[in-house]
Amino acid sequence: MAARIEEMISEEAIDARIRELGRQITEDYKGKDLHLVCVLRGAVFFMCELAKRIELPVTFDFMSVSSYGSGTTSSGIVRIIKDLQDPLTGKDVIIIEDIIDSGRTLSFLYELFRTRGAASVRTCTLLDKPSRRDPGIHLQVDYKGFEVEDKFVIGWGMDYDQRYRNLPFIGVVTETDSQE
């Protein structure tokens, strides 16, 4: 399935913003070790670039969760597909997301990590869609790359039918062609 893609956020703008986030996180966690938790699969690109720009000792782990099941609409129930490898007890944790829509997944992880004994838990996302936030979810986004409109975005780890994750920019799917 081919798609027509319009650039929404350029590679240069993304790189500049990640540098700013790295400086801010470095300042906020000065003198501490930091543990990043990447929410798979989409946040991998963002976390790797962000980690390179944080000038502190950084460790990381990966977690895969789903609230979609087999459909395209969230079920509201978050399931752990792949859990963390290392314990969080006493660690300063930042949850790294590619995009926040309803906020259910991030809210679930925030509470889970607190119960697992993390010293602190903060959130960082490349993209935030506050217009999609579930009104019952109270979520603080501590570090945000960009706030975007309610459009279907791809690139930088975000996909369309498992494709386009590797685009160097954030794009919007404007049209699809199912005849390939």
XYZ file of C-alpha atoms in Angstrom:
180
model
C 0.000 0.000 0.000
C 1.589 3.284 -1.093
C 0.870 6.581 0.574
C 1.206 10.209 -0.388
C 3.092 11.927 2.415
C 3.307 15.610 3.211
C 6.139 16.815 5.439
C 4.848 18.283 8.700
C 8.069 18.697 10.738
C 11.470 18.751 9.055
C 14.465 16.663 10.024
C 16.320 19.862 10.948
C 13.530 21.054 13.252
C 13.368 17.637 14.949
C 17.134 17.571 15.458
C 17.141 21.087 16.929
C 14.293 20.288 19.315
C 15.917 17.039 20.494
C 19.111 18.986 21.247
C 17.051 21.414 23.357
C 15.355 18.538 25.196
C 18.736 16.919 25.846
C 20.071 20.163 27.352
C 16.953 20.589 29.503
C 17.056 16.994 30.797
C 20.803 17.275 31.458
C 20.200 20.385 33.549
C 17.208 18.904 35.409
C 19.072 15.705 36.346
C 22.526 17.169 36.993
C 24.441 14.962 39.416
C 22.083 11.998 38.976
C 22.087 8.804 36.968
C 19.129 8.605 34.625
C 17.165 5.569 33.447
C 15.235 5.909 30.176
C 12.388 3.504 29.415
C 11.533 3.297 25.723
C 7.979 2.354 24.774
C 8.389 0.055 21.776
C 8.349 0.211 18.831
C 7.766 3.774 17.831
C 9.925 5.563 20.394
C 13.185 3.779 19.494
C 14.358 6.396 16.985
C 13.558 9.264 19.350
C 15.118 7.663 22.423
C 18.378 6.863 20.659
C 18.795 10.419 19.397
C 17.749 11.920 22.726
C 20.107 9.699 24.748
C 23.054 10.883 22.639
C 22.262 14.464 23.633
C 21.891 13.915 27.378
C 25.231 14.657 28.995
C 24.788 12.382 32.024
C 25.229 8.690 32.806
C 22.209 7.071 31.132
C 20.893 3.529 31.230
C 17.845 2.302 29.395
C 15.342 -0.477 29.063
C 12.494 -1.301 26.705
C 8.842 -2.096 27.227
C 6.097 -3.023 24.800
C 2.468 -2.359 25.692
C -0.769 -2.365 23.755
C -4.249 -0.990 24.247
C -5.484 -1.791 20.757
C -5.863 -5.556 20.482
C -6.719 -6.410 16.887
C -8.612 -3.205 16.095
C -7.651 0.366 15.322
C -9.511 1.879 18.273
C -8.123 1.681 21.785
C -9.836 -0.836 24.033
C -8.914 1.262 27.058
C -7.188 -1.743 28.632
C -3.395 -1.626 28.542
C -1.638 -4.983 28.198
C 2.073 -5.572 28.782
C 3.513 -7.389 25.766
C 7.198 -7.151 26.813
C 8.078 -6.150 30.352
C 11.211 -4.413 31.566
C 14.349 -6.431 32.057
C 15.724 -4.489 35.035
C 14.088 -3.406 38.310
C 13.218 0.285 38.749
C 13.694 0.510 42.508
C 15.417 3.759 43.433
C 15.924 4.900 39.829
C 15.106 8.273 38.310
C 13.059 7.248 35.275
C 11.913 9.062 32.166
C 9.341 7.229 30.047
C 10.102 7.905 26.364
C 7.146 7.882 23.935
C 6.887 8.671 20.250
C 3.408 10.201 20.474
C 0.755 10.750 23.118
C -2.862 10.503 22.017
C -5.418 9.511 24.657
C -2.741 9.313 27.362
C -3.980 5.941 28.641
C -0.756 4.041 28.014
C 1.495 6.693 29.506
C -0.759 7.130 32.534
C -0.743 3.347 33.077
C 3.062 3.180 32.848
C 3.531 6.163 35.146
C 1.480 4.529 37.899
C 3.070 1.112 37.306
C 6.604 2.501 37.615
C 5.714 4.367 40.815
C 4.424 1.117 42.346
C 7.637 -0.625 41.262
C 9.658 1.730 43.445
C 11.106 4.258 40.999
C 12.593 7.240 42.867
C 10.984 9.558 40.311
C 9.028 9.169 37.085
C 8.764 11.773 34.345
C 7.480 11.630 30.794
C 9.008 12.655 27.475
C 7.377 12.478 24.057
C 8.385 13.522 20.584
C 4.796 14.444 19.667
C 1.777 15.361 21.762
C -1.828 15.476 20.534
C -3.623 17.102 23.485
C -6.878 17.320 21.493
C -7.043 13.496 21.650
C -6.496 13.264 25.418
C -9.065 11.199 27.274
C -10.787 13.668 29.646
C -10.585 11.088 32.449
C -6.803 10.861 32.157
C -4.773 13.303 34.227
C -1.330 13.269 32.690
C 1.578 15.641 32.953
C 3.936 15.696 29.981
C 7.263 16.823 31.403
C 9.264 17.018 28.165
C 7.581 17.545 24.805
C 9.088 17.781 21.347
C 6.142 19.177 19.415
C 2.419 19.647 19.887
C 0.550 18.538 16.761
C -2.958 18.608 15.371
C -5.130 15.505 15.267
C -3.696 14.100 12.042
C -2.291 10.680 11.191
C 1.483 11.134 11.391
C 4.349 8.891 10.334
C 8.122 8.894 10.410
C 10.613 8.884 13.260
C 9.290 5.528 14.435
C 5.599 6.142 13.780
C 4.173 3.908 11.112
C 1.422 3.325 8.613
C 0.810 -0.423 8.353
C 4.335 -1.040 9.729
C 5.893 1.147 7.014
C 7.492 4.599 6.949
C 8.969 4.400 10.465
C 12.366 5.276 8.984
C 11.390 8.611 7.430
C 13.821 11.334 8.577
C 10.937 13.805 9.029
C 7.451 13.718 10.543
C 4.894 13.413 7.780
C 1.157 13.327 7.353
C -0.526 10.702 5.199
C -2.660 12.701 2.775
C -3.720 9.944 0.415
C -3.314 6.191 0.022
C -3.170 4.014 -3.031
C -4.046 0.388 -2.403
C -3.028 -0.645 -5.931
C 0.623 -1.488 -5.661
